[in-house]
Amino acid sequence: MFRHIIFLCLSVCLVVGKHEMYEGYSLYEINVKQIDDIQVIKELEHQLYLDIWSHAIPGNAGLILVPADKKEEFQNALNTAGIEFKINVQNIREALELEDQLLEAAAAKSASRNVTRDGLSFDVIHRYAVVDQYLVNLANRYPQTVSVVSAGRSFEGRDIKYLRISSTNFQNRNKPIVMIQSLLHAREWVTLPATLYAIHKLVIDITDQDLVRDIDWIILPIANPDGYEHSHTSSRYWRKNRATGYMIGNLCMGVDLNRNFDFMWSVMGSSNSPCMDDFHGRGPFSEPETAIIRDILREHGNRVELYLDIHSFGSMILYGFGNAQLPANALMLNWLGVNMAQAIDAVKWPSNRNYIVGNIALILYRVTGGASDYVQNIGIPFSYTFELPAYRNLQGSLQGFLVDPNFIEQAGFETWEAIKIGARFAAQNFKKRQAMARS
């Protein structure tokens, strides 16, 4: 009993110490009425090095995390510009400690049930090492359909693995490929259950045989392992990778991997400052993590029909291009996006809003260098960014990236409903394109 008390005390101390850097940070909800207001926010972002969680546009509030020593200056600037705001979380450290407590309680409850299962549980957010070993175990356990591929190493040397799931060992070139990835942005923990759930339904609990029979799958659960681990151990809201080649003194590490792809790289919606969260790096594919995704697509791109890059948050399905130009098949992209969104809306939590579908530049903001735009531009017919729902506390206050343990399995389940719609359409469309090519 005494040892349990000591362990509990040590756990609490570690939690308190881990989030100390966020003491006094506040989360602001911003409402803008006109384009000039957006420019004010953009200037403040760079002047004060603010962490923009979601961009405010007229009719859609934004969330901004502001350090304690910048709050007075930030509020004065908003008041001067006449921009409405409210504080959703006065001290974000308290919200982080609550998240830790909820996740630890869920993990303890899961362990107490002592249930042996073939796959990973969906009541915790699993760390890199657990997922990495899980992929190896699945390939060993289901060699007829699963192979694990070591695609390369991250900046800090972690192995980046993905699964190839196929009933024909990727040898049947008449089958399309669906590629799914998550955690390109490190702090978006709730996206991991989406890829793990898809793996579970394709390998372990197969209820839709046609999805394995007619389609090959590439699933990359942790695209940014260094940043992901750092978000667990040191800085919960870390977004970028952990590259050090851009450092100013001992500060300003990392590149925003979703600004590092070769589609109008650095043209808009990213920063050339290593200290900003949207820093685009020294050039397209300068980072090993993005180069790995590029190389996977180079190897298999002529069969990839559908590409899904899973992010959070916002309850959106977005397609290109981020410069506000539309792909030639924009109508079909929108049609399929709406069908996938409706599949989620049919089973989502009632407290979460319905999904929004549209071009990223029209729905959110203009941005280039993103993964899904690059994929669309190299000829993959259907490329999307999913933005899973934001976390809301019991009072309904929007709190963004935090994870409710009760939502972990739901995130996987409802996203899988959309993936099924997209995958089946991709299979049909691939066959039609093949038939047209032969005629």
Short mmCIF file of C-alpha atoms in Angstrom, two decimals:
data_model
loop_
_atom_site.label_atom_id
_atom_site.label_comp_id
_atom_site.label_asym_id
_atom_site.label_seq_id
_atom_site.Cartn_x
_atom_site.Cartn_y
_atom_site.Cartn_z
CA MET A 1 0.00 0.00 0.00
CA PHE A 2 2.81 2.37 0.96
CA ARG A 3 4.54 1.70 -2.36
CA HIS A 4 1.34 2.57 -4.23
CA ILE A 5 1.11 5.89 -2.38
CA ILE A 6 4.74 6.70 -3.21
CA PHE A 7 4.15 5.84 -6.88
CA LEU A 8 1.05 8.04 -7.00
CA CYS A 9 2.93 10.96 -5.44
CA LEU A 10 5.79 10.57 -7.91
CA SER A 11 3.33 10.46 -10.82
CA VAL A 12 1.64 13.66 -9.67
CA CYS A 13 5.01 15.40 -9.31
CA LEU A 14 6.07 14.36 -12.79
CA VAL A 15 2.81 15.64 -14.27
CA VAL A 16 3.15 18.97 -12.50
CA GLY A 17 6.74 19.37 -13.65
CA LYS A 18 6.03 18.36 -17.25
CA HIS A 19 3.55 21.16 -17.87
CA GLU A 20 5.30 23.89 -15.92
CA MET A 21 6.27 25.71 -19.13
CA TYR A 22 2.57 26.39 -19.80
CA GLU A 23 1.89 28.06 -16.46
CA GLY A 24 -0.31 31.11 -17.02
CA TYR A 25 -0.83 30.52 -20.74
CA SER A 26 -4.40 31.37 -21.76
CA LEU A 27 -6.51 30.10 -24.64
CA TYR A 28 -8.38 32.90 -26.42
CA GLU A 29 -11.37 32.53 -28.70
CA ILE A 30 -11.30 35.26 -31.33
CA ASN A 31 -14.13 36.52 -33.53
CA VAL A 32 -13.32 38.64 -36.56
CA LYS A 33 -15.79 40.59 -38.68
CA GLN A 34 -13.72 41.67 -41.68
CA ILE A 35 -10.53 40.91 -43.61
CA ASP A 36 -8.64 43.75 -41.88
CA ASP A 37 -9.16 41.98 -38.55
CA ILE A 38 -7.48 38.85 -39.94
CA GLN A 39 -4.42 40.92 -40.87
CA VAL A 40 -4.23 42.32 -37.33
CA ILE A 41 -4.19 38.78 -35.93
CA LYS A 42 -1.52 37.75 -38.44
CA GLU A 43 0.73 40.63 -37.42
CA LEU A 44 0.26 39.84 -33.73
CA GLU A 45 1.11 36.18 -34.41
CA HIS A 46 4.56 37.17 -35.69
CA GLN A 47 5.20 40.01 -33.26
CA LEU A 48 4.35 37.97 -30.16
CA TYR A 49 5.16 34.45 -31.45
CA LEU A 50 1.64 33.27 -30.74
CA ASP A 51 0.45 29.69 -31.19
CA ILE A 52 -2.48 29.82 -33.62
CA TRP A 53 -4.58 26.71 -33.05
CA SER A 54 -7.26 27.64 -35.58
CA HIS A 55 -7.49 30.70 -37.77
CA ALA A 56 -10.36 33.10 -37.28
CA ILE A 57 -12.40 34.05 -40.33
CA PRO A 58 -15.72 35.91 -40.46
CA GLY A 59 -18.35 33.51 -39.16
CA ASN A 60 -15.85 31.04 -37.69
CA ALA A 61 -14.03 31.76 -34.42
CA GLY A 62 -10.31 31.11 -34.03
CA LEU A 63 -8.32 29.80 -31.07
CA ILE A 64 -4.99 31.29 -30.01
CA LEU A 65 -2.73 30.21 -27.15
CA VAL A 66 -1.05 33.24 -25.57
CA PRO A 67 1.88 33.16 -23.09
CA ALA A 68 1.38 34.79 -19.71
CA ASP A 69 3.80 37.64 -20.42
CA LYS A 70 2.12 38.50 -23.74
CA LYS A 71 -1.52 38.58 -22.64
CA GLU A 72 -1.74 42.26 -21.74
CA GLU A 73 -0.17 43.38 -25.01
CA PHE A 74 -2.35 40.96 -26.96
CA GLN A 75 -5.59 42.10 -25.33
CA ASN A 76 -4.71 45.78 -25.76
CA ALA A 77 -4.12 45.23 -29.47
CA LEU A 78 -7.43 43.41 -29.86
CA ASN A 79 -9.31 46.11 -27.99
CA THR A 80 -7.69 48.83 -30.09
CA ALA A 81 -8.71 47.02 -33.28
CA GLY A 82 -12.22 46.35 -31.97
CA ILE A 83 -11.82 42.58 -32.27
CA GLU A 84 -14.08 40.53 -30.01
CA PHE A 85 -12.54 37.85 -27.82
CA LYS A 86 -13.11 35.69 -24.77
CA ILE A 87 -10.84 33.48 -22.72
CA ASN A 88 -11.81 29.82 -22.96
CA VAL A 89 -9.08 28.60 -20.60
CA GLN A 90 -7.48 30.98 -18.13
CA ASN A 91 -4.52 28.71 -17.30
CA ILE A 92 -3.90 26.00 -19.89
CA ARG A 93 -1.60 24.13 -17.52
CA GLU A 94 -4.61 23.11 -15.44
CA ALA A 95 -6.33 21.70 -18.54
CA LEU A 96 -3.19 19.74 -19.41
CA GLU A 97 -2.95 18.26 -15.94
CA LEU A 98 -6.62 17.26 -16.15
CA GLU A 99 -5.97 15.56 -19.50
CA ASP A 100 -3.13 13.58 -17.92
CA GLN A 101 -5.31 12.52 -15.02
CA LEU A 102 -8.16 11.40 -17.31
CA LEU A 103 -5.85 9.44 -19.62
CA GLU A 104 -4.04 7.81 -16.69
CA ALA A 105 -7.36 6.82 -15.09
CA ALA A 106 -8.52 5.31 -18.39
CA ALA A 107 -5.26 3.39 -18.72
CA ALA A 108 -5.55 2.07 -15.16
CA LYS A 109 -9.15 0.99 -15.77
CA SER A 110 -8.11 -0.78 -18.96
CA ALA A 111 -5.27 -2.60 -17.19
CA SER A 112 -7.55 -3.68 -14.34
CA ARG A 113 -9.84 -5.48 -16.77
CA ASN A 114 -6.88 -7.63 -17.78
CA VAL A 115 -8.47 -8.45 -21.13
CA THR A 116 -6.24 -10.13 -23.68
CA ARG A 117 -6.95 -8.88 -27.17
CA ASP A 118 -5.27 -9.23 -30.50
CA GLY A 119 -4.99 -5.52 -31.18
CA LEU A 120 -4.33 -2.33 -29.27
CA SER A 121 -6.90 -0.92 -26.87
CA PHE A 122 -8.88 2.16 -27.79
CA ASP A 123 -9.09 3.75 -24.37
CA VAL A 124 -5.60 5.26 -24.31
CA ILE A 125 -3.36 7.23 -26.65
CA HIS A 126 -0.48 4.89 -27.39
CA ARG A 127 3.13 6.05 -27.48
CA TYR A 128 5.53 5.62 -30.39
CA ALA A 129 7.30 2.52 -29.07
CA VAL A 130 4.02 0.69 -28.49
CA VAL A 131 2.72 1.44 -31.98
CA ASP A 132 6.07 0.66 -33.59
CA GLN A 133 6.14 -2.80 -32.00
CA TYR A 134 2.46 -3.35 -32.76
CA LEU A 135 3.08 -2.94 -36.49
CA VAL A 136 5.83 -5.57 -36.34
CA ASN A 137 3.63 -7.93 -34.34
CA LEU A 138 0.77 -7.64 -36.83
CA ALA A 139 3.06 -8.46 -39.75
CA ASN A 140 4.33 -11.53 -37.89
CA ARG A 141 0.85 -12.65 -36.89
CA TYR A 142 -0.88 -12.08 -40.24
CA PRO A 143 1.82 -12.65 -42.88
CA GLN A 144 -0.74 -13.53 -45.56
CA THR A 145 -2.16 -10.01 -45.61
CA VAL A 146 0.16 -7.70 -43.68
CA SER A 147 3.73 -6.59 -44.25
CA VAL A 148 5.56 -3.91 -42.30
CA VAL A 149 7.89 -1.56 -44.14
CA SER A 150 10.65 0.50 -42.57
CA ALA A 151 10.48 3.56 -44.79
CA GLY A 152 13.42 5.41 -43.24
CA ARG A 153 14.39 7.28 -40.13
CA SER A 154 13.28 10.54 -38.60
CA PHE A 155 15.61 13.43 -37.82
CA GLU A 156 16.38 11.94 -34.39
CA GLY A 157 16.76 8.45 -35.82
CA ARG A 158 13.40 6.83 -35.04
CA ASP A 159 12.21 4.20 -37.48
CA ILE A 160 9.19 5.33 -39.49
CA LYS A 161 7.17 2.24 -40.32
CA TYR A 162 4.01 1.75 -42.31
CA LEU A 163 1.81 -1.23 -43.03
CA ARG A 164 0.96 -2.66 -46.43
CA ILE A 165 -2.32 -4.55 -46.17
CA SER A 166 -3.16 -6.69 -49.17
CA SER A 167 -4.76 -10.02 -50.00
CA THR A 168 -2.38 -10.33 -52.98
CA ASN A 169 0.87 -9.00 -51.48
CA PHE A 170 0.62 -5.81 -53.57
CA GLN A 171 1.17 -7.88 -56.73
CA ASN A 172 -2.22 -7.31 -58.35
CA ARG A 173 -1.86 -4.06 -60.26
CA ASN A 174 -5.56 -4.05 -61.04
CA LYS A 175 -6.27 -3.07 -57.45
CA PRO A 176 -6.15 0.56 -56.30
CA ILE A 177 -4.26 1.70 -53.23
CA VAL A 178 -5.73 3.80 -50.43
CA MET A 179 -3.08 5.59 -48.37
CA ILE A 180 -3.81 6.98 -44.90
CA GLN A 181 -1.47 8.78 -42.53
CA SER A 182 -1.74 10.53 -39.18
CA LEU A 183 0.36 12.60 -36.78
CA LEU A 184 2.16 14.73 -39.33
CA HIS A 185 1.53 17.39 -36.67
CA ALA A 186 2.83 16.06 -33.37
CA ARG A 187 0.24 17.44 -30.95
CA GLU A 188 -2.80 16.09 -32.79
CA TRP A 189 -2.99 12.95 -30.66
CA VAL A 190 -6.63 12.13 -31.43
CA THR A 191 -5.71 11.39 -35.06
CA LEU A 192 -3.76 8.24 -34.13
CA PRO A 193 -6.90 6.22 -33.25
CA ALA A 194 -8.19 6.84 -36.78
CA THR A 195 -5.31 4.98 -38.42
CA LEU A 196 -5.13 2.31 -35.71
CA TYR A 197 -8.87 1.66 -35.99
CA ALA A 198 -8.59 1.31 -39.75
CA ILE A 199 -5.80 -1.23 -39.27
CA HIS A 200 -7.94 -3.09 -36.73
CA LYS A 201 -10.90 -3.31 -39.13
CA LEU A 202 -8.75 -4.41 -42.07
CA VAL A 203 -6.66 -7.01 -40.24
CA ILE A 204 -8.24 -8.21 -36.99
CA ASP A 205 -11.97 -7.49 -36.96
CA ILE A 206 -12.79 -7.74 -40.66
CA THR A 207 -16.47 -6.99 -41.19
CA ASP A 208 -16.09 -5.65 -44.74
CA GLN A 209 -14.34 -8.34 -46.77
CA ASP A 210 -14.50 -6.36 -50.02
CA LEU A 211 -12.24 -3.67 -48.61
CA VAL A 212 -9.39 -6.17 -48.31
CA ARG A 213 -10.30 -8.18 -51.41
CA ASP A 214 -10.60 -5.22 -53.80
CA ILE A 215 -8.18 -2.67 -52.36
CA ASP A 216 -4.56 -2.52 -51.21
CA TRP A 217 -3.78 -0.26 -48.25
CA ILE A 218 -0.82 1.79 -47.06
CA ILE A 219 -1.27 3.04 -43.50
CA LEU A 220 1.32 5.26 -41.79
CA PRO A 221 0.21 5.85 -38.18
CA ILE A 222 3.02 8.11 -36.91
CA ALA A 223 4.44 10.34 -39.62
CA ASN A 224 6.30 12.60 -37.16
CA PRO A 225 7.65 10.33 -34.40
CA ASP A 226 10.17 12.79 -32.91
CA GLY A 227 7.64 15.56 -32.50
CA TYR A 228 5.04 13.10 -31.24
CA GLU A 229 7.32 11.81 -28.49
CA HIS A 230 8.33 15.36 -27.56
CA SER A 231 4.66 16.28 -27.19
CA HIS A 232 4.34 13.47 -24.62
CA THR A 233 7.51 14.08 -22.64
CA SER A 234 8.24 17.80 -22.79
CA SER A 235 5.85 20.11 -24.65
CA ARG A 236 2.24 18.98 -25.13
CA TYR A 237 1.51 21.48 -27.87
CA TRP A 238 4.59 20.82 -29.98
CA ARG A 239 3.59 20.82 -33.66
CA LYS A 240 6.75 20.48 -35.77
CA ASN A 241 9.47 17.88 -36.18
CA ARG A 242 12.66 18.19 -34.08
CA ALA A 243 15.20 19.32 -36.67
CA THR A 244 18.04 21.37 -35.18
CA GLY A 245 19.69 22.70 -38.34
CA TYR A 246 17.67 25.92 -38.16
CA MET A 247 18.31 26.82 -34.52
CA ILE A 248 18.95 30.37 -33.41
CA GLY A 249 21.26 29.82 -30.46
CA ASN A 250 19.53 27.06 -28.52
CA LEU A 251 16.07 28.15 -29.57
CA CYS A 252 13.60 27.57 -32.38
CA MET A 253 13.83 23.94 -33.40
CA GLY A 254 11.76 22.12 -35.93
CA VAL A 255 9.93 22.41 -39.24
CA ASP A 256 6.19 22.32 -39.87
CA LEU A 257 6.06 19.17 -41.97
CA ASN A 258 2.74 20.17 -43.50
CA ARG A 259 4.42 23.20 -45.09
CA ASN A 260 7.45 21.26 -46.40
CA PHE A 261 5.96 19.55 -49.47
CA ASP A 262 6.73 20.49 -53.04
CA PHE A 263 3.57 22.33 -54.01
CA MET A 264 4.21 26.08 -54.27
CA TRP A 265 6.53 25.66 -51.29
CA SER A 266 6.88 28.83 -49.15
CA VAL A 267 4.55 30.88 -51.38
CA MET A 268 1.79 31.53 -48.82
CA GLY A 269 0.54 30.49 -45.42
CA SER A 270 3.94 29.59 -43.94
CA SER A 271 6.86 31.35 -42.31
CA ASN A 272 10.57 31.64 -43.08
CA SER A 273 11.29 32.08 -39.38
CA PRO A 274 12.42 28.93 -37.51
CA CYS A 275 10.74 30.31 -34.40
CA MET A 276 7.26 30.12 -35.92
CA ASP A 277 5.08 27.02 -35.72
CA ASP A 278 4.47 27.14 -39.49
CA PHE A 279 8.16 27.37 -40.47
CA HIS A 280 8.48 25.70 -43.89
CA GLY A 281 12.13 24.57 -43.72
CA ARG A 282 15.01 25.29 -46.09
CA GLY A 283 13.34 23.77 -49.15
CA PRO A 284 10.78 21.23 -50.36
CA PHE A 285 11.35 17.85 -48.73
CA SER A 286 14.25 19.16 -46.66
CA GLU A 287 13.02 16.97 -43.80
CA PRO A 288 13.43 13.19 -43.70
CA GLU A 289 9.83 12.72 -42.59
CA THR A 290 8.35 14.44 -45.67
CA ALA A 291 10.90 12.82 -48.00
CA ILE A 292 9.69 9.43 -46.75
CA ILE A 293 6.09 10.22 -47.73
CA ARG A 294 7.29 11.46 -51.13
CA ASP A 295 9.21 8.23 -51.70
CA ILE A 296 6.24 6.04 -50.76
CA LEU A 297 4.15 7.87 -53.33
CA ARG A 298 6.88 7.61 -55.95
CA GLU A 299 6.93 3.85 -55.48
CA HIS A 300 3.17 3.30 -55.50
CA GLY A 301 1.66 6.52 -56.85
CA ASN A 302 0.38 5.12 -60.12
CA ARG A 303 -2.05 2.95 -58.13
CA VAL A 304 -2.92 5.33 -55.28
CA GLU A 305 -6.49 6.42 -55.90
CA LEU A 306 -7.32 7.93 -52.50
CA TYR A 307 -5.02 9.71 -50.03
CA LEU A 308 -6.17 10.79 -46.55
CA ASP A 309 -4.03 12.95 -44.28
CA ILE A 310 -5.67 12.89 -40.83
CA HIS A 311 -5.38 16.03 -38.69
CA SER A 312 -7.25 17.78 -35.90
CA PHE A 313 -9.19 19.87 -35.24
CA GLY A 314 -12.31 21.42 -36.74
CA SER A 315 -14.68 18.68 -38.07
CA MET A 316 -13.76 19.29 -41.71
CA ILE A 317 -12.91 17.43 -44.89
CA LEU A 318 -10.74 19.66 -47.07
CA TYR A 319 -9.35 19.40 -50.57
CA GLY A 320 -7.01 21.51 -52.70
CA PHE A 321 -5.63 23.64 -53.72
CA GLY A 322 -4.51 25.90 -50.92
CA ASN A 323 -3.81 28.75 -53.32
CA ALA A 324 -7.58 28.88 -54.09
CA GLN A 325 -7.21 27.26 -57.51
CA LEU A 326 -9.43 24.22 -57.92
CA PRO A 327 -8.32 20.86 -59.33
CA ALA A 328 -9.89 19.75 -62.58
CA ASN A 329 -12.02 17.19 -60.68
CA ALA A 330 -13.10 19.61 -57.93
CA LEU A 331 -16.79 18.72 -58.32
CA MET A 332 -16.06 15.04 -57.76
CA LEU A 333 -13.74 15.87 -54.86
CA ASN A 334 -16.53 17.85 -53.25
CA TRP A 335 -19.14 15.17 -53.97
CA LEU A 336 -17.07 12.40 -52.42
CA GLY A 337 -16.08 14.67 -49.52
CA VAL A 338 -19.74 15.36 -48.76
CA ASN A 339 -20.55 11.65 -48.84
CA MET A 340 -17.71 10.87 -46.43
CA ALA A 341 -18.78 13.72 -44.14
CA GLN A 342 -22.38 12.51 -44.10
CA ALA A 343 -21.17 9.05 -43.08
CA ILE A 344 -19.46 10.60 -40.06
CA ASP A 345 -22.38 12.87 -39.22
CA ALA A 346 -24.71 9.85 -39.14
CA VAL A 347 -22.80 8.29 -36.23
CA LYS A 348 -21.00 11.21 -34.56
CA TRP A 349 -21.54 12.43 -31.04
CA PRO A 350 -24.53 14.82 -31.04
CA SER A 351 -22.46 17.40 -29.14
CA ASN A 352 -19.99 17.66 -32.04
CA ARG A 353 -20.89 19.82 -35.00
CA ASN A 354 -21.54 18.42 -38.45
CA TYR A 355 -18.55 18.18 -40.77
CA ILE A 356 -17.82 21.00 -43.22
CA VAL A 357 -16.55 20.09 -46.70
CA GLY A 358 -14.73 22.32 -49.14
CA ASN A 359 -11.62 23.81 -50.63
CA ILE A 360 -9.09 24.60 -47.93
CA ALA A 361 -8.48 28.16 -49.12
CA LEU A 362 -12.20 28.93 -49.10
CA ILE A 363 -13.03 27.14 -45.85
CA LEU A 364 -9.94 28.10 -43.81
CA TYR A 365 -7.13 30.14 -45.35
CA ARG A 366 -4.67 30.20 -48.23
CA VAL A 367 -1.70 27.95 -47.63
CA THR A 368 0.78 26.08 -49.80
CA GLY A 369 3.36 23.38 -49.21
CA GLY A 370 0.86 20.96 -47.68
CA ALA A 371 0.83 17.20 -48.05
CA SER A 372 -2.62 16.74 -49.59
CA ASP A 373 -2.03 19.50 -52.14
CA TYR A 374 1.24 17.89 -53.20
CA VAL A 375 -0.48 14.53 -53.58
CA GLN A 376 -3.29 16.04 -55.65
CA ASN A 377 -0.80 17.88 -57.82
CA ILE A 378 1.22 14.76 -58.72
CA GLY A 379 -1.86 13.10 -60.13
CA ILE A 380 -3.53 11.19 -57.29
CA PRO A 381 -7.24 11.60 -58.14
CA PHE A 382 -8.67 12.02 -54.63
CA SER A 383 -6.62 13.70 -51.91
CA TYR A 384 -8.05 15.08 -48.68
CA THR A 385 -7.14 16.52 -45.32
CA PHE A 386 -9.43 15.37 -42.52
CA GLU A 387 -9.75 17.62 -39.47
CA LEU A 388 -11.22 15.56 -36.62
CA PRO A 389 -13.45 17.19 -33.98
CA ALA A 390 -12.04 19.55 -31.38
CA TYR A 391 -12.15 18.75 -27.68
CA ARG A 392 -14.84 20.51 -25.64
CA ASN A 393 -15.02 20.43 -21.87
CA LEU A 394 -18.18 19.64 -19.93
CA GLN A 395 -19.25 23.29 -20.11
CA GLY A 396 -18.94 23.24 -23.90
CA SER A 397 -15.84 25.44 -23.99
CA LEU A 398 -13.71 24.74 -27.06
CA GLN A 399 -10.25 23.52 -26.02
CA GLY A 400 -8.79 22.15 -29.22
CA PHE A 401 -6.13 19.44 -29.11
CA LEU A 402 -6.84 17.87 -25.74
CA VAL A 403 -8.15 14.30 -25.70
CA ASP A 404 -11.22 12.97 -23.95
CA PRO A 405 -10.53 9.26 -23.27
CA ASN A 406 -14.18 8.50 -23.98
CA PHE A 407 -13.73 9.86 -27.51
CA ILE A 408 -10.67 7.80 -28.50
CA GLU A 409 -12.54 4.80 -29.89
CA GLN A 410 -15.31 7.03 -31.21
CA ALA A 411 -12.73 9.01 -33.21
CA GLY A 412 -11.58 5.80 -34.86
CA PHE A 413 -15.08 4.44 -35.39
CA GLU A 414 -16.63 7.50 -36.99
CA THR A 415 -13.61 8.25 -39.19
CA TRP A 416 -13.67 4.63 -40.39
CA GLU A 417 -17.24 5.16 -41.58
CA ALA A 418 -15.95 7.90 -43.89
CA ILE A 419 -12.92 5.88 -44.98
CA LYS A 420 -15.17 3.02 -46.08
CA ILE A 421 -17.19 5.35 -48.30
CA GLY A 422 -14.06 6.84 -49.82
CA ALA A 423 -12.34 3.50 -50.34
CA ARG A 424 -15.28 1.86 -52.09
CA PHE A 425 -15.66 4.82 -54.40
CA ALA A 426 -11.91 4.76 -55.09
CA ALA A 427 -12.15 1.10 -56.10
CA GLN A 428 -14.99 1.80 -58.53
CA ASN A 429 -13.31 4.86 -59.99
CA PHE A 430 -10.00 3.04 -60.45
CA LYS A 431 -11.73 0.32 -62.47
CA LYS A 432 -13.45 2.91 -64.65
CA ARG A 433 -10.16 4.67 -65.34
CA GLN A 434 -8.50 1.37 -66.20
CA ALA A 435 -11.32 0.49 -68.59
CA MET A 436 -11.08 3.88 -70.30
CA ALA A 437 -7.33 3.52 -70.65
CA ARG A 438 -7.78 0.14 -72.39
CA SER A 439 -10.48 1.33 -74.76
#
